[in-house]
Every structure is written in structure tokens, then in C-alpha cells.
mmCIF file of C-alpha atoms and ligand atoms in Angstrom:
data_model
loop_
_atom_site.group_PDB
_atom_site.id
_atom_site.type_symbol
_atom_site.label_atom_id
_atom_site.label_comp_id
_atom_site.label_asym_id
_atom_site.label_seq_id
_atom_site.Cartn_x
_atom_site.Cartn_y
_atom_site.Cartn_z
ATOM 1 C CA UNK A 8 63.927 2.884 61.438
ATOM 2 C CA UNK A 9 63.994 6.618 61.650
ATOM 3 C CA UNK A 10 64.501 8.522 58.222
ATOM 4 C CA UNK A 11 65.310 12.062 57.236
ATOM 5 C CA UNK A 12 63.539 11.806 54.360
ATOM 6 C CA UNK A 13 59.380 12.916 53.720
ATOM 7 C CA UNK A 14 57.372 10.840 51.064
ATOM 8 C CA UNK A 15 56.962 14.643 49.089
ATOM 9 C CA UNK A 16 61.093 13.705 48.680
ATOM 10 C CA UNK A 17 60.815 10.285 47.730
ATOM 11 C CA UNK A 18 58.936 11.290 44.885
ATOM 12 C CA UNK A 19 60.725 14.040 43.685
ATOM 13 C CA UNK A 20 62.848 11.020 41.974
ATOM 14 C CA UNK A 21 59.748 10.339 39.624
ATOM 15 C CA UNK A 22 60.765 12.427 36.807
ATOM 16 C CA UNK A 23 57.942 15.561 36.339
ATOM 17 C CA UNK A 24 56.732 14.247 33.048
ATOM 18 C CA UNK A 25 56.055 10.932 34.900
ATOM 19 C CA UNK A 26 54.054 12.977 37.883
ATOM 20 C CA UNK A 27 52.034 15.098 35.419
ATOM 21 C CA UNK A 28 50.574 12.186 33.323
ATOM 22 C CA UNK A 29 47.330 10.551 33.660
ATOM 23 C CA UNK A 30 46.869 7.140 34.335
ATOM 24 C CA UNK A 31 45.423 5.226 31.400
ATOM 25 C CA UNK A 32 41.609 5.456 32.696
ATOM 26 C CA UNK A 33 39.691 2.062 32.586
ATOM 27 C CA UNK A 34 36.324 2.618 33.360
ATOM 28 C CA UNK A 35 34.532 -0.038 35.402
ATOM 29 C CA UNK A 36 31.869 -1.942 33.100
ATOM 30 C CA UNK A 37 30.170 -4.378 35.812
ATOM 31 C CA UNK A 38 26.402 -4.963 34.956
ATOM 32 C CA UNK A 39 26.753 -2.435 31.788
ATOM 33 C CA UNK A 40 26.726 -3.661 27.996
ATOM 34 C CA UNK A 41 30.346 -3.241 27.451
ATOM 35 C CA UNK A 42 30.749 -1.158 23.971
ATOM 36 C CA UNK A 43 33.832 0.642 25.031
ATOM 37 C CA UNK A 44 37.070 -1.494 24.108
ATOM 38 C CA UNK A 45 36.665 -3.160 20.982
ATOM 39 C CA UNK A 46 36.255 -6.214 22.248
ATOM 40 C CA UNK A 47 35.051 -9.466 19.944
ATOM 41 C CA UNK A 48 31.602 -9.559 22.032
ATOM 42 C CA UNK A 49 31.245 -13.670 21.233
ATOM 43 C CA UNK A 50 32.693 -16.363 23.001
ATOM 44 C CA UNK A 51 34.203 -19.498 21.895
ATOM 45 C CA UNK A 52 31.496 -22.690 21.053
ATOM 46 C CA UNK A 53 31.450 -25.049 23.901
ATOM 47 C CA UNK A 54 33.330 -28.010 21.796
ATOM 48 C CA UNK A 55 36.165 -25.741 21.341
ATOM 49 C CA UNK A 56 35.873 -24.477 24.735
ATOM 50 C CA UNK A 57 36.703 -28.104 26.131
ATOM 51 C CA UNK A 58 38.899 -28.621 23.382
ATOM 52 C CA UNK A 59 40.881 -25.499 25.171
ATOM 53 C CA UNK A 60 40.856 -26.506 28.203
ATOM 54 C CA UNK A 61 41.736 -30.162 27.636
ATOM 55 C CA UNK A 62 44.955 -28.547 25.638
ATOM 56 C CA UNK A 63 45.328 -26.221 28.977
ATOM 57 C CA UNK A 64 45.435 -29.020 31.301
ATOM 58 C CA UNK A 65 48.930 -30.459 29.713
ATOM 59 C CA UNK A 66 51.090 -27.134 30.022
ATOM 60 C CA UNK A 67 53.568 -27.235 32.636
ATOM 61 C CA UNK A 68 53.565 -24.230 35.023
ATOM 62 C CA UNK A 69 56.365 -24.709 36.796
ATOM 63 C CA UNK A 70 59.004 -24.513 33.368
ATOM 64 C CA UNK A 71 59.422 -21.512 32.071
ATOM 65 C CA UNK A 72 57.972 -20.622 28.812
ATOM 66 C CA UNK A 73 59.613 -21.069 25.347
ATOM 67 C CA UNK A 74 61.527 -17.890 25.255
ATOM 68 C CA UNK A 75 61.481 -17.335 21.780
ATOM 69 C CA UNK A 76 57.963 -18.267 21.167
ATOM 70 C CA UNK A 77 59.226 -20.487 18.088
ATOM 71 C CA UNK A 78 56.156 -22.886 17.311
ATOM 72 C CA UNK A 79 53.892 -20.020 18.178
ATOM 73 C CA UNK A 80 55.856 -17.439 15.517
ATOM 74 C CA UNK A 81 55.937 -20.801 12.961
ATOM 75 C CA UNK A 82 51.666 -20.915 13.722
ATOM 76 C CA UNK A 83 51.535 -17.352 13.011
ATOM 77 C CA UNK A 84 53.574 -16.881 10.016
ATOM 78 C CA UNK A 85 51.514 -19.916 8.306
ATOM 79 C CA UNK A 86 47.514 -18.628 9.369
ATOM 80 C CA UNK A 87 48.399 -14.334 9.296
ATOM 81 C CA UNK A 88 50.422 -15.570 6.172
ATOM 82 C CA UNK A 89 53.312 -13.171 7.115
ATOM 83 C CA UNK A 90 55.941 -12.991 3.970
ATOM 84 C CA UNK A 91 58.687 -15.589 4.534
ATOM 85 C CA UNK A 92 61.376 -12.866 4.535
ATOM 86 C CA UNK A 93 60.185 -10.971 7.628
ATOM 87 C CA UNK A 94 61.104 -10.807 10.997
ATOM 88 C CA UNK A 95 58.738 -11.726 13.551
ATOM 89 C CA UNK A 96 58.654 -10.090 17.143
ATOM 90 C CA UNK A 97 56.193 -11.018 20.114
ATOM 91 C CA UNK A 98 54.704 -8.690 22.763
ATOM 92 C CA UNK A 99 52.328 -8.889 25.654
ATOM 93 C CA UNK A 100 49.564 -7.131 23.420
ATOM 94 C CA UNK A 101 50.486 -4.735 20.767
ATOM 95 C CA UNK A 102 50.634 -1.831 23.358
ATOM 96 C CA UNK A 103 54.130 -3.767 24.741
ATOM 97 C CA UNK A 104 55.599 -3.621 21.269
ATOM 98 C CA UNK A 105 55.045 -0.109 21.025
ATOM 99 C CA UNK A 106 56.829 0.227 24.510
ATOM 100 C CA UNK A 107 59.728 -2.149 22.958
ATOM 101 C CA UNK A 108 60.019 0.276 19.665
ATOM 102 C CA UNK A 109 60.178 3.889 21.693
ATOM 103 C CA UNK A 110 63.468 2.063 24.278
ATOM 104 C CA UNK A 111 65.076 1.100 21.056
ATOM 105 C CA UNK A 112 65.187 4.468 19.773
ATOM 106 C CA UNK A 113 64.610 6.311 22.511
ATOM 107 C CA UNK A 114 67.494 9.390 23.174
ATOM 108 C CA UNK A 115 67.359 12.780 23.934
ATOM 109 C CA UNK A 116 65.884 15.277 21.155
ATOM 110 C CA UNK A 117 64.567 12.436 19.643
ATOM 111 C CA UNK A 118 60.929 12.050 17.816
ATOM 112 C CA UNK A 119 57.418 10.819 17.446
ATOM 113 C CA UNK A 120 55.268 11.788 14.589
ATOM 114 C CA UNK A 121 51.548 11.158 14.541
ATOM 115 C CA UNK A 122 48.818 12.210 13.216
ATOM 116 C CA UNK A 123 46.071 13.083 15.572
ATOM 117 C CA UNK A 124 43.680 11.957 16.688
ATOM 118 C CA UNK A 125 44.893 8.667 17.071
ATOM 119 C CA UNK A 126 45.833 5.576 19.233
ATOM 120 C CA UNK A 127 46.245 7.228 22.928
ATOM 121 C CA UNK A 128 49.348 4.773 23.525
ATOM 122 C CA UNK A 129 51.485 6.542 20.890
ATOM 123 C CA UNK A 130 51.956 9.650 23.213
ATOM 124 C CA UNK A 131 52.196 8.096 26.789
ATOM 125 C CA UNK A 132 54.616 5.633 25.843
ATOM 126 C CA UNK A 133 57.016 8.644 24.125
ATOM 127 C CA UNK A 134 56.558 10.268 27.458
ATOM 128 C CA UNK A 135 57.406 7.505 29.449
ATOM 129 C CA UNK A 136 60.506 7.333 27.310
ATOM 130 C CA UNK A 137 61.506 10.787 27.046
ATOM 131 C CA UNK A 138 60.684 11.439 23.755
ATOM 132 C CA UNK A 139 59.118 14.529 21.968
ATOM 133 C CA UNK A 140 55.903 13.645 20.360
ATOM 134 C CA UNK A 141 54.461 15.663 17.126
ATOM 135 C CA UNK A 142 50.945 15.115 16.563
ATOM 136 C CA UNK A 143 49.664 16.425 13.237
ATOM 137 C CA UNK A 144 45.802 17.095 13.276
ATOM 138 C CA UNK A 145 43.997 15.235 10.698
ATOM 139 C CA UNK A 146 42.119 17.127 7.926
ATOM 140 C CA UNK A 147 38.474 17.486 9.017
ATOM 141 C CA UNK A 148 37.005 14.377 6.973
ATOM 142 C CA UNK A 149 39.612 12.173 9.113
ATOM 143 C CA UNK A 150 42.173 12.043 6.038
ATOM 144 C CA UNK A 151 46.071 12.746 6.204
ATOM 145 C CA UNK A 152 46.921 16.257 5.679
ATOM 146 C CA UNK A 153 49.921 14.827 3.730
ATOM 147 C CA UNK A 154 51.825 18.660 3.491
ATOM 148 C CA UNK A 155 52.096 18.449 7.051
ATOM 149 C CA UNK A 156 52.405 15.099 7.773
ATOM 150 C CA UNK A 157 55.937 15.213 5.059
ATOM 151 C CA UNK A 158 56.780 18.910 6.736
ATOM 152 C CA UNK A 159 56.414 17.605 10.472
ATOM 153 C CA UNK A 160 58.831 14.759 9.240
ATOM 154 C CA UNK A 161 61.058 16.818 7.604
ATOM 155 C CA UNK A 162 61.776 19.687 10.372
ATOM 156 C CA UNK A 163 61.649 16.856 13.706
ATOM 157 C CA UNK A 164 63.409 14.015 11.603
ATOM 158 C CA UNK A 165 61.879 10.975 13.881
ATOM 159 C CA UNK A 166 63.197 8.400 14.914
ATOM 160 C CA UNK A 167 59.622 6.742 14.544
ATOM 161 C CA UNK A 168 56.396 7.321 12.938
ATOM 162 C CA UNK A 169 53.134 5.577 13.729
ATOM 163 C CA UNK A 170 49.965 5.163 11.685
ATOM 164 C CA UNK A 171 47.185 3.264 12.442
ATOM 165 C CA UNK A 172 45.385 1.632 9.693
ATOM 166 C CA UNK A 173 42.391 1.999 9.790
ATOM 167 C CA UNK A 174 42.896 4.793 12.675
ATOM 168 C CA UNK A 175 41.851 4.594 16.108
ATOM 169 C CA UNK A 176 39.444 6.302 16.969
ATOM 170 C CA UNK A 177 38.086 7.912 13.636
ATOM 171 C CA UNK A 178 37.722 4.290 12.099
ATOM 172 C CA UNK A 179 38.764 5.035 8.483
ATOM 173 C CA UNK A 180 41.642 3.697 6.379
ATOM 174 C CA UNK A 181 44.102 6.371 5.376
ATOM 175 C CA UNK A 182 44.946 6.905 1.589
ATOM 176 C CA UNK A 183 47.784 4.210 0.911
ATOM 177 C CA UNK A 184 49.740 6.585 -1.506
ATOM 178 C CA UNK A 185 49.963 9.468 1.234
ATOM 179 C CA UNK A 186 51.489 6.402 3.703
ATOM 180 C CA UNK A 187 53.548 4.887 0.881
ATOM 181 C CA UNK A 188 54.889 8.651 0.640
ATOM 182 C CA UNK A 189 55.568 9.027 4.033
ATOM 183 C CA UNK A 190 57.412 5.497 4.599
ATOM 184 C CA UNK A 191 59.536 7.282 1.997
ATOM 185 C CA UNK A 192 60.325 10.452 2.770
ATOM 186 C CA UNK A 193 60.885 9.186 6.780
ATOM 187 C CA UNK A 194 64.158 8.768 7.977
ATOM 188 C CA UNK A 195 63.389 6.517 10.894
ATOM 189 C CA UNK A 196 61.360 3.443 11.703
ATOM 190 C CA UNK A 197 57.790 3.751 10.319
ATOM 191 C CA UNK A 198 55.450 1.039 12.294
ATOM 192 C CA UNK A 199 51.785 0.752 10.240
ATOM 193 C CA UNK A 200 49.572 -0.267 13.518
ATOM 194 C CA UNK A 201 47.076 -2.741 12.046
ATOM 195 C CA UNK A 202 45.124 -3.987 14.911
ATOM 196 C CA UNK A 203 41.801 -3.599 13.163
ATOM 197 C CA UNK A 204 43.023 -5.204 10.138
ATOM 198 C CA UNK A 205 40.487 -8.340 10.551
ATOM 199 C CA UNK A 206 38.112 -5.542 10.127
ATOM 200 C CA UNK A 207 39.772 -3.321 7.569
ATOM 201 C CA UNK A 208 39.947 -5.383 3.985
ATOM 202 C CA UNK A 209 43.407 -3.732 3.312
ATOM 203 C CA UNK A 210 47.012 -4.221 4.486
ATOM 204 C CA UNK A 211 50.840 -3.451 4.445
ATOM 205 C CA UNK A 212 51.996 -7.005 5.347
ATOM 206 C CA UNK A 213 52.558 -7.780 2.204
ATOM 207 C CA UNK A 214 54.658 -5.011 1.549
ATOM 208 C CA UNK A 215 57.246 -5.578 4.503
ATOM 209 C CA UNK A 216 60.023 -6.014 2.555
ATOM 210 C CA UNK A 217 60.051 -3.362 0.300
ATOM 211 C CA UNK A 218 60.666 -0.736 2.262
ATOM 212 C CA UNK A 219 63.860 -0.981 4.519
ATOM 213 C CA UNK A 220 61.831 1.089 7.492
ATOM 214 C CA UNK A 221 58.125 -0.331 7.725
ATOM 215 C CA UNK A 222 57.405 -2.882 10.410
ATOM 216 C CA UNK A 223 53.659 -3.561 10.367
ATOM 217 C CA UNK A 224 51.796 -4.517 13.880
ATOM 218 C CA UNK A 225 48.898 -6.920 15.192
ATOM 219 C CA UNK A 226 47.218 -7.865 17.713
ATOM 220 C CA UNK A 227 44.915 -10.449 18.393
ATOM 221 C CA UNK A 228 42.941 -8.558 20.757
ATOM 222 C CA UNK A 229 40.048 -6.884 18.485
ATOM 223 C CA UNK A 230 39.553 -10.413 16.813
ATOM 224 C CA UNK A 231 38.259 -12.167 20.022
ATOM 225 C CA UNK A 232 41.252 -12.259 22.396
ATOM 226 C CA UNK A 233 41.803 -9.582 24.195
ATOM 227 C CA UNK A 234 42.160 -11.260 28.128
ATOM 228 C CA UNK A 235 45.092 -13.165 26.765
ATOM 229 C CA UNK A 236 47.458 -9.997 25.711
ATOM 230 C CA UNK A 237 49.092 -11.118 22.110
ATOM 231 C CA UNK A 238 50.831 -8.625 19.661
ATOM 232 C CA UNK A 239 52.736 -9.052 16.987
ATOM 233 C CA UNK A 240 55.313 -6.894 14.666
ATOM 234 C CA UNK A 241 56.897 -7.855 11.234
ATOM 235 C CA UNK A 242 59.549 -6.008 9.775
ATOM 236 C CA UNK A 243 63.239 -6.562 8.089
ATOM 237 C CA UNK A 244 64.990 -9.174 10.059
ATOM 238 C CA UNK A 245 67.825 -6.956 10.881
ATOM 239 C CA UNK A 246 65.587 -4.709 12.857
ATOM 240 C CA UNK A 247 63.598 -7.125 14.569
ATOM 241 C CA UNK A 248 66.711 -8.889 16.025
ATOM 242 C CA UNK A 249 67.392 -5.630 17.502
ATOM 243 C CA UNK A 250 64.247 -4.706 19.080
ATOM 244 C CA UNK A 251 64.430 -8.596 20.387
ATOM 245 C CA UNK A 252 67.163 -7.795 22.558
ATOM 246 C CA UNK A 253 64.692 -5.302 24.358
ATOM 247 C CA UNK A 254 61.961 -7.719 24.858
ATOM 248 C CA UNK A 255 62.286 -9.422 28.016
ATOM 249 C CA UNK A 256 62.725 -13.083 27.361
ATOM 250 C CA UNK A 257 59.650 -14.719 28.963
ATOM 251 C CA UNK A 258 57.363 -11.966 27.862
ATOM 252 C CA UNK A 259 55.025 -14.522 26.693
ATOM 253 C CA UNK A 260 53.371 -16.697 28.824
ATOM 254 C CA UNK A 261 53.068 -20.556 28.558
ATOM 255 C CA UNK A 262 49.259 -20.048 28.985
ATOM 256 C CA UNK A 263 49.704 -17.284 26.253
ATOM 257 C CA UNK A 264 51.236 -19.492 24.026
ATOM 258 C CA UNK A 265 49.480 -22.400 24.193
ATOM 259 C CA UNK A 266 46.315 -20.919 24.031
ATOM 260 C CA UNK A 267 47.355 -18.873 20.752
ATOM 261 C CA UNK A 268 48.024 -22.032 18.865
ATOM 262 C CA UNK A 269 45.214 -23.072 20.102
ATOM 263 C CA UNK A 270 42.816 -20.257 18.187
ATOM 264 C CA UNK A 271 45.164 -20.278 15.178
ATOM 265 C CA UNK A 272 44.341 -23.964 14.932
ATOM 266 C CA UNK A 273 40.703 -22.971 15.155
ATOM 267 C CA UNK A 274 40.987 -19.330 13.132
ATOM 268 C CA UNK A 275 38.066 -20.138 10.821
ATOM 269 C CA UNK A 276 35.741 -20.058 13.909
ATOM 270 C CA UNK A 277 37.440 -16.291 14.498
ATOM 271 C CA UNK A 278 37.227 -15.196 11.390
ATOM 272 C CA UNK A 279 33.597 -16.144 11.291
ATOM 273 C CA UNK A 280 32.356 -14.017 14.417
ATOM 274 C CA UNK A 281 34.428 -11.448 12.742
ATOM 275 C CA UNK A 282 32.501 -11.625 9.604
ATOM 276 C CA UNK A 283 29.287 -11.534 11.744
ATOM 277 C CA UNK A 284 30.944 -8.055 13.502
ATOM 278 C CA UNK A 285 31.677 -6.900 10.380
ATOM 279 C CA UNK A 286 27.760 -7.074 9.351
ATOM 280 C CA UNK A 287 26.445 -6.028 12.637
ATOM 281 C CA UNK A 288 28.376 -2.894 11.877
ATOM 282 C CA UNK A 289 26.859 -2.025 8.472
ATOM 283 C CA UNK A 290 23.632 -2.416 9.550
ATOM 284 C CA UNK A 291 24.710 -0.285 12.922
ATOM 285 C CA UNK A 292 26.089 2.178 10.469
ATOM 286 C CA UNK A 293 22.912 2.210 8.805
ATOM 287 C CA UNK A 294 20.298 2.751 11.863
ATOM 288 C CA UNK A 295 22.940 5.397 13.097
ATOM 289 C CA UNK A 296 23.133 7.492 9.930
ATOM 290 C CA UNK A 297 19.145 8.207 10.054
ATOM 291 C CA UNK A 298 18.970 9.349 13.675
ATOM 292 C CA UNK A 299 18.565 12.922 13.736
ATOM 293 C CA UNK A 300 21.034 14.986 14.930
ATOM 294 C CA UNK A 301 23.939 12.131 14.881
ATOM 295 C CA UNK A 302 26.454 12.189 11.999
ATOM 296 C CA UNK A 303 27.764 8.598 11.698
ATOM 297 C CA UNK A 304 31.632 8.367 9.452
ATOM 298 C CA UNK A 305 32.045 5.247 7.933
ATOM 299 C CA UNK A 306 34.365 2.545 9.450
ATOM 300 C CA UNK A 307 36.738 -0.161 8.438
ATOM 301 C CA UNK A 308 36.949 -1.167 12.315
ATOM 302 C CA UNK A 309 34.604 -2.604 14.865
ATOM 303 C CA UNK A 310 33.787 0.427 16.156
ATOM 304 C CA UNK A 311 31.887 3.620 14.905
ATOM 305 C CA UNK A 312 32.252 7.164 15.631
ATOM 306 C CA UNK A 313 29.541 9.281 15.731
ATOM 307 C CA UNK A 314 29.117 13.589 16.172
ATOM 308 C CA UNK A 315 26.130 14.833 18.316
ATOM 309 C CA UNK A 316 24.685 18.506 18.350
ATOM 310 C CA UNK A 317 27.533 20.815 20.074
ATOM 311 C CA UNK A 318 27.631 20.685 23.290
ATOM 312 C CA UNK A 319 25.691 17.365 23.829
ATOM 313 C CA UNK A 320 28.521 14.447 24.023
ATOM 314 C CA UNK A 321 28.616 14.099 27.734
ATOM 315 C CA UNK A 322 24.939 13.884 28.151
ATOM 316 C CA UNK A 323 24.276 11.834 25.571
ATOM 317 C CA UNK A 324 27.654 9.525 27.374
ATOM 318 C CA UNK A 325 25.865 9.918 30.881
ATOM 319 C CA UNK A 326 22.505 9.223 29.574
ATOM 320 C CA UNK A 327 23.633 6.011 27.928
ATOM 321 C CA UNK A 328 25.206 4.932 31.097
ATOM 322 C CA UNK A 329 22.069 5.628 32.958
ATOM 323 C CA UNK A 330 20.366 3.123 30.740
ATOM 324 C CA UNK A 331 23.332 0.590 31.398
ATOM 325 C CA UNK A 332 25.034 1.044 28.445
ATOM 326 C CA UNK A 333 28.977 1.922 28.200
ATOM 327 C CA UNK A 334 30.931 3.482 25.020
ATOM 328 C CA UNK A 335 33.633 6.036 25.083
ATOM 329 C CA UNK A 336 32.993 9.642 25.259
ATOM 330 C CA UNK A 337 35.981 11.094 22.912
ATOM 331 C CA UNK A 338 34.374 14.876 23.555
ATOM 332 C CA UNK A 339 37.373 15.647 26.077
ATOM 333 C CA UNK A 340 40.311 15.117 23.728
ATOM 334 C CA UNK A 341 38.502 18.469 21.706
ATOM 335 C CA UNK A 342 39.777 18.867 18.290
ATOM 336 C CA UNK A 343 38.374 17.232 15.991
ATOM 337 C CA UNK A 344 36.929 15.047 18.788
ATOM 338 C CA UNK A 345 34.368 17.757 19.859
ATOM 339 C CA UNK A 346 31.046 16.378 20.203
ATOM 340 C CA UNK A 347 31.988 12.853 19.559
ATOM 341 C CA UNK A 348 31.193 9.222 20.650
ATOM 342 C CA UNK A 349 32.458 5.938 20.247
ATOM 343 C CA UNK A 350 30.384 2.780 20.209
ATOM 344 C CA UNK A 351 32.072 -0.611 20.029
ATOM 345 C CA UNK A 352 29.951 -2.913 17.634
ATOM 346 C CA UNK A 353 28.796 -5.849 19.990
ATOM 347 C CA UNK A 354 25.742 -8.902 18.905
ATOM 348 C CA UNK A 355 22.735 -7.823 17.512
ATOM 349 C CA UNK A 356 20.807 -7.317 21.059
ATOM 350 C CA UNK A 357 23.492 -5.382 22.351
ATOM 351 C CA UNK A 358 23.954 -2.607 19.394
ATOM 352 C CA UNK A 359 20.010 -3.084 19.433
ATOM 353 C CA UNK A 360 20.054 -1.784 23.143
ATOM 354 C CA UNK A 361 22.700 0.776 22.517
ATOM 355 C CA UNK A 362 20.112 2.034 19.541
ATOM 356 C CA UNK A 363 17.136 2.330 21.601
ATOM 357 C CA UNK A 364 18.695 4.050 24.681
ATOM 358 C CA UNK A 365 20.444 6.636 22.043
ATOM 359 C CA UNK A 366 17.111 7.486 20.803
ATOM 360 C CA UNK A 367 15.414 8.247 24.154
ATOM 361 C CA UNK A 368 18.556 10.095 24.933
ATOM 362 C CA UNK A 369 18.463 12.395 22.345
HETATM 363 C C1 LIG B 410 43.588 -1.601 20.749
HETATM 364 C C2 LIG B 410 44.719 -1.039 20.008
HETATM 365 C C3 LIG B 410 46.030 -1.489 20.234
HETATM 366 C C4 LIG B 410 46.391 -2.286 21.444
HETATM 367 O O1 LIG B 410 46.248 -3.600 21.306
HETATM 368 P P1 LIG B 410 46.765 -4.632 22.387
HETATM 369 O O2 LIG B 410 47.382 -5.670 21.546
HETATM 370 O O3 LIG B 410 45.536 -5.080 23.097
HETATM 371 O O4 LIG B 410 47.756 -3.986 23.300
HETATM 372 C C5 LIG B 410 47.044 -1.036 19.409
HETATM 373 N N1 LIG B 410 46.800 -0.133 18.453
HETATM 374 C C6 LIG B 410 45.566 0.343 18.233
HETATM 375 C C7 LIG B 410 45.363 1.344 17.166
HETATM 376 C C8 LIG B 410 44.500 -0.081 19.019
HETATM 377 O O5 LIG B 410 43.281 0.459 18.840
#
């Protein structure tokens, strides 16, 4: 039982990189209105909801689940309306895929390009790989500075790029000639993250297939299914198959999958709360974009960002919370993040709430 070795020791084996991260923060939310993750704030209507769990009660636990996911990928592929030509590749939410994409490549000297600010996953998971990571700030209205986008690509030569369309956390779509330009002029793997799309109007699905490096990613979380972890990447077949060998083969659930095919079956019902976020924002956007002293940008997400008076972010975050209401405070990352707030866009009496404790805050 006796050991020569302390715990300080022990974890001198994590590497340093490891040791000097932050844990991902998740903020509890109990008894607050929850307008910090993106989350579809409606719930299924009760017919489905017994419809579900009728469908639930037939899935065998104690088989493993279909390892390849194949009616699932079939279901998707029909309702997402993926190209026919295009590989199809599963993940445990989007985040997973991302984690799949950076092993694949992953290698000493090897490289991440970004712009910045964006999707906070981008950077842990090239640390957690090893990987150098090249953020590129974004021009102050939130657009691509394109010149250093195509010179950060040109002097690090990544193995992968990742743009998020529309971005994370600044809500707007980027132009789609700079992207088409810097799928081009990329020598690795260029992944277009669309988990707002539902939101968004635009997309690069359709254009999987032209270029020999774009894989395009989903997730079903912002459209109403977030608890159940589902992500999705397309790209050229022979790529896919690859990353598919780094996917570990049960990665999705039976409960997952049934429950998937399930809301694809029933996708109309989705696509109508998503419609209803989708309004609930404009008229968000709207009330926001009159209160004094807030500048609200314009979003193809389901989320807005807004800019206080310097120096006022965390009280106007703290003050919220006070009044039970959680978003994200985005002042910390600094940058172009000084001074700014996120606000998920949840049912009318929620963003309603969120309006009225704003304006006593301020
Ligand atoms: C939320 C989010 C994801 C993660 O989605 P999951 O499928 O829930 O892991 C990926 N990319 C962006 C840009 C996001 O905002």
C-alpha cells in the first residue's frame, strides 16, 4: 500500500497545456430564465410527447446500438436534404466532431486557423490535441478581414480551418465570396460550422462537393434538442471514411437514435417553433435597438449580441441575474468582446422579462 510517489507527481504526467486550461464553465441556471445556451426554449406538444415515449418504450437497452447509425444517416440525408454524393459522419453533438477532426490531423507543428471571436470549442479542442491555434480578429463590424484571414493561411498552412456560419457569438453570416476564397486558397480541411443554420437562411450544404476540402457541420441542438447530443458532418466520402475510423463505434446511443428519427419524422413541428424563434428575435432586435445606451448587431442566429456603455457589462450581467435572469457576459474574452452581452432568444414572456429587467438595470 505504501507509495513513493506524492499526488504533485502524479500529475506532473498531465501535460502543462492540459493543467493550464480552464474547464469549460457551465453556469448553474436553477430557478433563473435560462437565456444563456441557445437552447429551443419550447417543448414538444403532448401528442407527440406520448408518441415519443410510446416509440421509447420498444428500444432494447441491453443490445448495443447500430454502430453505423444507418437508418438514422438514411432519415437525415432525406429531411436536412444532404446531396446524395456526400459522406455522412455522426457525433455526440457537434462539439465531438470537432474533437474527431483535430485527432485526424492532429501532429506536431500542425494548425488551426480561426477567426476570432468565435466558437470557444475551436481552441480547447486544438489544445487538447496539441495543435497551434491562429485566431485572426474579426474586422470591427464582425466581418472577415479576408487579407489576413488568406495571409494567416498562407504563412501556418493548416491542417484545418473553421468558420462558423453565422458566427458564434457575433451572430452574423460572413460574406460567402471571402469563405468561397478561403476554401480555396486552404491547403487543409476547411469545416463550415453551421449549427445555427435553422436560423441563418443561407448554407454550404449544397456546395459539398465542389470543393475537395469543405465538410459542412450540424447539430440538432439549437433547433430544440440539445439534452440528446446529435451532430452531424458532410463532406467527400473519402474523407469521411477516414475520420470514421476515429469515431468510436457506439458513439451514438440507441436512445439517441431512436429519438432522432423520431423528430425527423415530426421536423415540421421543429421547424415551426423555429420560425416562431426566428420572430421573437426580430421583434427582440427591435425593442433592443431603442434602449439607450445598448447597441444591438443584427443576427442570423437565436441569439443577439448587444454593447453596453464601457465599463458596464458585468453589472449589467450581475444585475440581470439579480432579477433571475441568465445570459452570457462575453466582456472577459476583451477584444472585440469589450462591453458585450449575449441574450439567447427564448418565448415571448421570457425575452419580455429579460427586456424589463435590462431597463431597470441600466
Ligand atoms: C453550440 C455550438 C456548437 C455545439 O453544438 P453541439 O452539437 O451541441 O455540440 C457547435 N458550433 C457552434 C458554433 C455552436 O455555437
Amino acid at each position: 500500500m505504501s507509495t513513493s510517489k506524492s499526488p504533485r507527481e502524479v500529475l506532473g504526467w498531465i501535460r502543462p497545456e492540459i493543467r493550464e486550461l480552464q474547464a469549460y464553465h457551465v453556469p448553474p441556471a436553477a430557478g433563473l430564465v435560462k437565456l444563456d445556451a441557445m437552447e429551443n426554449p419550447y417543448t414538444w406538444p403532448p401528442q407527440m410527447q406520448s408518441a415519443w415515449l410510446e416509440r421509447l418504450s420498444q428500444v432494447s437497452v441491453n443490445r448495443y446500438p447500430d454502430a453505423g447509425s444507418s437508418e438514422l444517416i438514411k432519415q437525415l440525408q432525406h429531411t436536412l436534404a444532404i446531396p446524395a454524393d456526400a459522406g455522412v459522419i455522426l457525433g455526440n453533438g457537434s462539439d465531438e466532431l470537432i474533437q474527431v477532426l483535430a485527432m485526424a490531423v492532429a501532429q506536431t507543428g500542425r494548425a488551426i486557423v480561426a477567426p476570432d471571436p468565435t466558437f470557444v470549442m475551436y481552441r480547447m479542442i486544438a489544445t487538447y490535441t496539441g495543435m497551434s491555434y491562429r485566431a485572426v480578429p474579426l474586422r470591427q463590424d464582425f466581418s472577415l478581414d479576408i487579407g489576413q484571414m488568406l495571409a494567416a493561411i498562407e504563412e501556418t498552412q493548416p491542417a484545418l480551418v473553421f468558420l462558423s456560419y453565422p458566427n458564434n457569438p457575433t451572430g452574423n453570416l460572413f460574406d460567402r465570396a471571402d469563405m468561397e476564397k478561403i476554401i480555396k486558397a486552404s491547403p487543409g480541411l476547411v469545416v463550415v460550422d453551421e449549427a445555427y443554420h435553422a436560423f441563418a437562411g443561407d448554407s454550404f450544404l449544397q456546395a459539398v462537393g465542389d470543393f475537395d476540402n469543405l465538410l459542412v457541420m450540424r447539430t440538432l441542438s439549437k433547433i430544440g434538442l440539445a439534452g440528446l447530443r446529435l451532430g452531424l458532418l458532410c463532406g467527400p466520402p473519402l474523407l469521411i471514411d477516414e475520420l470514421d475510423k476515429i469515431r468510436l463505434p457506439y458513439n451514438i446511443g440507441v436512445l439517441t437514435q431512436v429519438t432522432t428519427l423520431f423528430a425527423l419524422q415530426h421536423y415540421d413541428s421543429l421547424l415551426a417553433q423555429t420560425r416562431e424563434i426566428c420572430e421573437q428575435r426580430q421583434e427582440m432586435l427591435a425593442a433592443l435597438k431603442v434602449v439607450p445606451g445598448v447597441t444591438a448587431y443584427d443576427s442570423a442566429a437565436n441569439f443577439i449580441l448587444f454593447r453596453v456603455q464601457s465599463g458596464h457589462a458585468n453589472q449589467v450581467f450581475n444585475g440581470l441575474k439579480e432579477r433571475g435572469i441568465l445570459i452570457k457576459n462575453m466582456h472577459a474574452n476583451g477584444g472585440l468582446m469589450q462591453d458585450c452581452l449575449r441574450v439567447t432568444v427564448g418565448k415571448a414572456d421570457e425575452n419580455q422579462a429579460f427586456l424589463a429587467a435590462l431597463g431597470q438595470v441600466l
